[in-house]
PDB file of C-alpha atoms in Angstrom:
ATOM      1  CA  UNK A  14      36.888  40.030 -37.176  1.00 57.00           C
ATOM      2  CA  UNK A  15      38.048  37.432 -39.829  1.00 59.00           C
ATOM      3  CA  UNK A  16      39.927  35.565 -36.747  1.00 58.00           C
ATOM      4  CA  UNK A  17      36.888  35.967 -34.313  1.00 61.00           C
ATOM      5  CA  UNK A  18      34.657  34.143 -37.296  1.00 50.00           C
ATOM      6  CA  UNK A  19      36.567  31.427 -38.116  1.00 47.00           C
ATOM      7  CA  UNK A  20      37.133  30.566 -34.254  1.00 48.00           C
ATOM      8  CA  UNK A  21      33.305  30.243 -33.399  1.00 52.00           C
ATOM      9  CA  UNK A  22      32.644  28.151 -36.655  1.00 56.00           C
ATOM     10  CA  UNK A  23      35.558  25.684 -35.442  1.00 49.00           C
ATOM     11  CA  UNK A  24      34.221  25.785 -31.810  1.00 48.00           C
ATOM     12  CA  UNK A  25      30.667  25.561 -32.776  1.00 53.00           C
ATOM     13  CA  UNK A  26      31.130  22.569 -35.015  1.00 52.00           C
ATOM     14  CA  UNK A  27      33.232  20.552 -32.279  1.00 56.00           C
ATOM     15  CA  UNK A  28      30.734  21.467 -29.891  1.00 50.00           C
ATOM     16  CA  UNK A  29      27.671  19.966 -32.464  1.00 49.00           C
ATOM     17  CA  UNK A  30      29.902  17.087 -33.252  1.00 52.00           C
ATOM     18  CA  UNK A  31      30.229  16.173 -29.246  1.00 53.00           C
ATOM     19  CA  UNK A  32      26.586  16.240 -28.781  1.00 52.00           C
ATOM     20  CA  UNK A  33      25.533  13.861 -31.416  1.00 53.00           C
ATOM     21  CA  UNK A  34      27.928  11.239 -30.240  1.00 55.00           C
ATOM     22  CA  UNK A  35      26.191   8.718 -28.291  1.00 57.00           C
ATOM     23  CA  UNK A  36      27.658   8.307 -25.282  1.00 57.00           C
ATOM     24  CA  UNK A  37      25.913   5.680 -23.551  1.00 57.00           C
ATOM     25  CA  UNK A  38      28.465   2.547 -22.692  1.00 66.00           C
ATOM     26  CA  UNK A  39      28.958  -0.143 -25.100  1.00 69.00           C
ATOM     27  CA  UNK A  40      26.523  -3.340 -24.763  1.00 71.00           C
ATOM     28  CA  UNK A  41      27.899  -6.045 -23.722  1.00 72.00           C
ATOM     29  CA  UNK A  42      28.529  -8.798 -25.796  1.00 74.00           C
ATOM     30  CA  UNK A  43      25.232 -11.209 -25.885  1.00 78.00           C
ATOM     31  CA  UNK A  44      25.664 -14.870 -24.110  1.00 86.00           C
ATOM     32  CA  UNK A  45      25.084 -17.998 -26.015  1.00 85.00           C
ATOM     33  CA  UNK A  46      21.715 -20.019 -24.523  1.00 90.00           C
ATOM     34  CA  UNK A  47      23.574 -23.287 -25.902  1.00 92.00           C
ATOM     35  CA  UNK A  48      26.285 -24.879 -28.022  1.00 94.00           C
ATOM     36  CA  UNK A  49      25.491 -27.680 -30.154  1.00 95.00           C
ATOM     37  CA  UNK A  50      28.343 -29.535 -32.060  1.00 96.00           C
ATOM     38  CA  UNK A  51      27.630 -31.416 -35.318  1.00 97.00           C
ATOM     39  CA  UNK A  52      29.855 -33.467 -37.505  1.00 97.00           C
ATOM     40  CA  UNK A  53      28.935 -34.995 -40.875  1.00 96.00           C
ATOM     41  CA  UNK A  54      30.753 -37.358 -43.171  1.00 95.00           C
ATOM     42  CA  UNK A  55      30.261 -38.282 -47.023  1.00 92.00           C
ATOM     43  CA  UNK A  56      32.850 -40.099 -48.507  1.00 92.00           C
ATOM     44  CA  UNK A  57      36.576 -39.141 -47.141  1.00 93.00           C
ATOM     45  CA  UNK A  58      35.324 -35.592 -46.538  1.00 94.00           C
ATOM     46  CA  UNK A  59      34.525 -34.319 -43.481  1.00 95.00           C
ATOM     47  CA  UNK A  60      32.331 -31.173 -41.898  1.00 95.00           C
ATOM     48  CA  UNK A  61      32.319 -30.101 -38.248  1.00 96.00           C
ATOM     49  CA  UNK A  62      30.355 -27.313 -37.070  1.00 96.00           C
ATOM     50  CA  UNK A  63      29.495 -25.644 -33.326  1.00 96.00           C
ATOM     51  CA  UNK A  64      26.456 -23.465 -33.211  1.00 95.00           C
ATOM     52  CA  UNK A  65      26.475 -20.854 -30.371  1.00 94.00           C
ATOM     53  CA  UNK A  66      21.911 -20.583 -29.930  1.00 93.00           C
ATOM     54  CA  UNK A  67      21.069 -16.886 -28.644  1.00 92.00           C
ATOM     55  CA  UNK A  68      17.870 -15.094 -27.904  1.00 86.00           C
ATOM     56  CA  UNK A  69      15.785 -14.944 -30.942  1.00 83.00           C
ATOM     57  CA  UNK A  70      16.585 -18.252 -33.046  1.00 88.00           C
ATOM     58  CA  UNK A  71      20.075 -16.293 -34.110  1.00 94.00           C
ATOM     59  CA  UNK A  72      23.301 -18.578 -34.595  1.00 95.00           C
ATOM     60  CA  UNK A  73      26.639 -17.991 -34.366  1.00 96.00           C
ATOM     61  CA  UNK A  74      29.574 -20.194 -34.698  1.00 96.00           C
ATOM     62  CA  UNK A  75      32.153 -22.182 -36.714  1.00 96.00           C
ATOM     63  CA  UNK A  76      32.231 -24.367 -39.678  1.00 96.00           C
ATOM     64  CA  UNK A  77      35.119 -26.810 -40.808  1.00 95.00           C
ATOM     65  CA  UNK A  78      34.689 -28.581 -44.257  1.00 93.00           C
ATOM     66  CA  UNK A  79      37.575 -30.628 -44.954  1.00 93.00           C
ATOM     67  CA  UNK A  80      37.453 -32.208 -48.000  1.00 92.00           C
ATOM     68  CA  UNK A  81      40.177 -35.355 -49.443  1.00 90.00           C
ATOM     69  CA  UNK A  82      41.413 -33.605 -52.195  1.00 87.00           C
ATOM     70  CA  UNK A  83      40.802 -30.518 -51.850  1.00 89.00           C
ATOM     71  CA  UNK A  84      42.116 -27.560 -49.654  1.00 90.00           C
ATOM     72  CA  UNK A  85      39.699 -26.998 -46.447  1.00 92.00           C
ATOM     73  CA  UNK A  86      37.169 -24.331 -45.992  1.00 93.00           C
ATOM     74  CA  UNK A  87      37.164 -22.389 -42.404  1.00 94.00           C
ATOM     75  CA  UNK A  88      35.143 -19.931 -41.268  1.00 95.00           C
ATOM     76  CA  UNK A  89      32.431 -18.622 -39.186  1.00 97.00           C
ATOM     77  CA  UNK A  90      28.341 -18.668 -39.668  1.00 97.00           C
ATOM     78  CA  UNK A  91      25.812 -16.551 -38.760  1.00 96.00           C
ATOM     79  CA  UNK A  92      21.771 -17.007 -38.825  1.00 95.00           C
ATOM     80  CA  UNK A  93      18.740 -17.394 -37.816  1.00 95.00           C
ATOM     81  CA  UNK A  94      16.151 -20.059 -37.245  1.00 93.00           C
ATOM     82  CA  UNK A  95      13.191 -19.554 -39.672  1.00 92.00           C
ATOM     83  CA  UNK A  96      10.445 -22.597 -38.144  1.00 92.00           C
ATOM     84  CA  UNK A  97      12.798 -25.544 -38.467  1.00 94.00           C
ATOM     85  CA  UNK A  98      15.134 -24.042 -41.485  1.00 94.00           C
ATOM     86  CA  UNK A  99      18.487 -22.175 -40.743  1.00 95.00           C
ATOM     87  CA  UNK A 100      19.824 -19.872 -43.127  1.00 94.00           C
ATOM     88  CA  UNK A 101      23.537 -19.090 -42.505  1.00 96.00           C
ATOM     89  CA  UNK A 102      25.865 -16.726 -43.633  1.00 95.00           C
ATOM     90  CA  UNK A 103      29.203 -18.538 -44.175  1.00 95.00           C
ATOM     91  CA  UNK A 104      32.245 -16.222 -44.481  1.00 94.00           C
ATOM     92  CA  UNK A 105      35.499 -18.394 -44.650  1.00 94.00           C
ATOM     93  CA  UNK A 106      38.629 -18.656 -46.575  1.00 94.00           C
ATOM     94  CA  UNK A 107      39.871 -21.878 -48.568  1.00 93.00           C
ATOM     95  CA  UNK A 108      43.181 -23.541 -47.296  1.00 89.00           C
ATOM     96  CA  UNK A 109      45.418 -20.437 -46.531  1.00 87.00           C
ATOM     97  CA  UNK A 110      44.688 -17.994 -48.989  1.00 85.00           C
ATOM     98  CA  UNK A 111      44.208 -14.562 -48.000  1.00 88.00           C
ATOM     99  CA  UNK A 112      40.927 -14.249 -49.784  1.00 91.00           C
ATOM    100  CA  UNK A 113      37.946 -14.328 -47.832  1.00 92.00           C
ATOM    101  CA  UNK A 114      34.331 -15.482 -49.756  1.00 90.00           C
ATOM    102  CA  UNK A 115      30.761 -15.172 -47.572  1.00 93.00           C
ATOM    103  CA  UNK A 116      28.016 -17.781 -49.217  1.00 93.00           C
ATOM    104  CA  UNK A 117      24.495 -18.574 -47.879  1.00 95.00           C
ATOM    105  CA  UNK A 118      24.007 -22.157 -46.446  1.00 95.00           C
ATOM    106  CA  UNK A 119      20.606 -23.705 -45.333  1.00 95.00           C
ATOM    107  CA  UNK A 120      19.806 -26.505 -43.080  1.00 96.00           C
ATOM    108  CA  UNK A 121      16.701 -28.551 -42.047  1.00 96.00           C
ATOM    109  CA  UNK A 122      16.410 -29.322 -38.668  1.00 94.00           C
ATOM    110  CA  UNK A 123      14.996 -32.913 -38.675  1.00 94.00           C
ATOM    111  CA  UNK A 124      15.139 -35.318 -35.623  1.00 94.00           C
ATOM    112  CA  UNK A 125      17.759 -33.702 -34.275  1.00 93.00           C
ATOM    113  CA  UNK A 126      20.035 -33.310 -37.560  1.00 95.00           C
ATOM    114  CA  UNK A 127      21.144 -30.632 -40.382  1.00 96.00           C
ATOM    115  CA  UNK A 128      20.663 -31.318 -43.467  1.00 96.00           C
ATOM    116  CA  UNK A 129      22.259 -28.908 -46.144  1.00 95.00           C
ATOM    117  CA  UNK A 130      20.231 -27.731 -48.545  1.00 94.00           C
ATOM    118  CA  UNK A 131      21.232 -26.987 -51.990  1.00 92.00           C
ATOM    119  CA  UNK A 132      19.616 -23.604 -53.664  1.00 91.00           C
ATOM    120  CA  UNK A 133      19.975 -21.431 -56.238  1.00 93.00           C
ATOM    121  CA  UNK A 134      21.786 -18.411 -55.624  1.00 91.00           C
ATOM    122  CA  UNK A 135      22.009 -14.908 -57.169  1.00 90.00           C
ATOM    123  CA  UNK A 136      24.544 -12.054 -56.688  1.00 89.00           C
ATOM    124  CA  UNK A 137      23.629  -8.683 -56.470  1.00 89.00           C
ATOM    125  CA  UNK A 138      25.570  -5.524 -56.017  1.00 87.00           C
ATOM    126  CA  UNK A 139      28.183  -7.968 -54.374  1.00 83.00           C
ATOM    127  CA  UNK A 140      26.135 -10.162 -52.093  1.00 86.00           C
ATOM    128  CA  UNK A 141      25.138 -13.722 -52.774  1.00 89.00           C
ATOM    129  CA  UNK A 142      21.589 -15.014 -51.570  1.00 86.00           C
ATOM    130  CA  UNK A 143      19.313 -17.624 -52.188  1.00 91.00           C
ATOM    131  CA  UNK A 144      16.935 -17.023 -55.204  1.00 91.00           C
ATOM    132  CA  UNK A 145      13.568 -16.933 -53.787  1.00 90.00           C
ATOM    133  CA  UNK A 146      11.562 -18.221 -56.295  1.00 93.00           C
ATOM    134  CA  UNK A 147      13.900 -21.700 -56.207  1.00 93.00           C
ATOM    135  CA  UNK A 148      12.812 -23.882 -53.298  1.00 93.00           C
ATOM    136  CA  UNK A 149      15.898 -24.724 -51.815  1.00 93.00           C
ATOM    137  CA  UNK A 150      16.429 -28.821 -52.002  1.00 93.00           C
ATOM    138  CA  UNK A 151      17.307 -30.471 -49.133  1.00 93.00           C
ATOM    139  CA  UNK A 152      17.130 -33.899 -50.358  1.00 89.00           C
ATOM    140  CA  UNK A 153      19.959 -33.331 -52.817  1.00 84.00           C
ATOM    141  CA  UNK A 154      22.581 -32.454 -50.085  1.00 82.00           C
ATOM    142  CA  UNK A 155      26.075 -33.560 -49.351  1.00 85.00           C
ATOM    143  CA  UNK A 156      26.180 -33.366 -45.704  1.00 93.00           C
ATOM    144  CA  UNK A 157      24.156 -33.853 -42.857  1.00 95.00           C
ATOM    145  CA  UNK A 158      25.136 -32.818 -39.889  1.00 96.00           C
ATOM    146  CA  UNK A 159      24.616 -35.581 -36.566  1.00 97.00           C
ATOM    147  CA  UNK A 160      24.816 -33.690 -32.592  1.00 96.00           C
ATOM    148  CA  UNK A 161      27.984 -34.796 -31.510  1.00 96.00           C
ATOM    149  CA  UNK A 162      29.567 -33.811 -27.930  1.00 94.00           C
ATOM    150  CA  UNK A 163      31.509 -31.193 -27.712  1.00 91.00           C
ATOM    151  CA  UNK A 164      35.501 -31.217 -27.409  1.00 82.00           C
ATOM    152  CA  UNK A 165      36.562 -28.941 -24.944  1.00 71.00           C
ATOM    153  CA  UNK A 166      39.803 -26.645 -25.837  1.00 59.00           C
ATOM    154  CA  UNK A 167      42.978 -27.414 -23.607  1.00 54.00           C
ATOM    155  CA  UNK A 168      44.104 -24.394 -21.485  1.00 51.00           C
TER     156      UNK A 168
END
């Protein structure tokens, strides 16, 4: 009887846990609208970034700061369009170090260029953001960011 029990609690719990997976087919991924590239200089350091634009003011793409002196940061962005601000998520590593950091950025969009903001920022419970009771200063900035074309990867 012992045997009998045990079997239909194994069965029925594999049998609960199939139907709660969702079985519907994986969406596939979304396709950029456009890619902008952008390169800005100040001084002997150098930022490039490309900006994948999807449905609903979201961002995507990749962000190169090398600096003179300094080892380079690489990584990838993510955001969205707020009016004519962008607030990124930056997640990128410095020179080759295995240790990966994730920082807010903000831009202006103003004819046709990004211009980094400088804010405050806050970390809680792990995650850095933008203190919103700062206004974030755009005039302040290192880099701004001019449309440049786009190099095209050899095959």
């Amino acid at each position: 009887m012992r045997n009998r029990l045990l079997l239909f609690t194994v069965l029925s719990s594999i049998a609960l846990y199939s139907c709660t997976q969702n079985n519907s087919p994986a969406k596939p991924p979304e396709k950029a609208i456009s890619t902008t590239c952008y390169i800005a200089i100040d001084g002997k350091d150098t930022a490039r970034m490309e900006l994948d634009s999807f449905s609903k003011q979201k961002v995507k793409g990749n962000l190169i700061i090398s600096y003179d002196q300094k080892d380079n940061n690489n990584g990838e962005i993510e955001g969205t369009f707020k009016g004519d601000t962008l607030i990124v998520s930056y997640t990128f590593k410095i020179g080759k170090k295995p240790v990966v950091y994730k920082n807010p950025l903000a831009f202006l969009k103003k004819d046709g260029k990004l211009i980094m903001g400088i804010g405050k920022m806050e970390t809680t419970m792990g995650r850095t953001y933008f203190r919103k009771d700062i206004p974030i200063d755009f005039g302040q900035g290192r880099f701004t960011y001019a449309p440049v074309e786009c190099k095209k990867e050899p095959k």
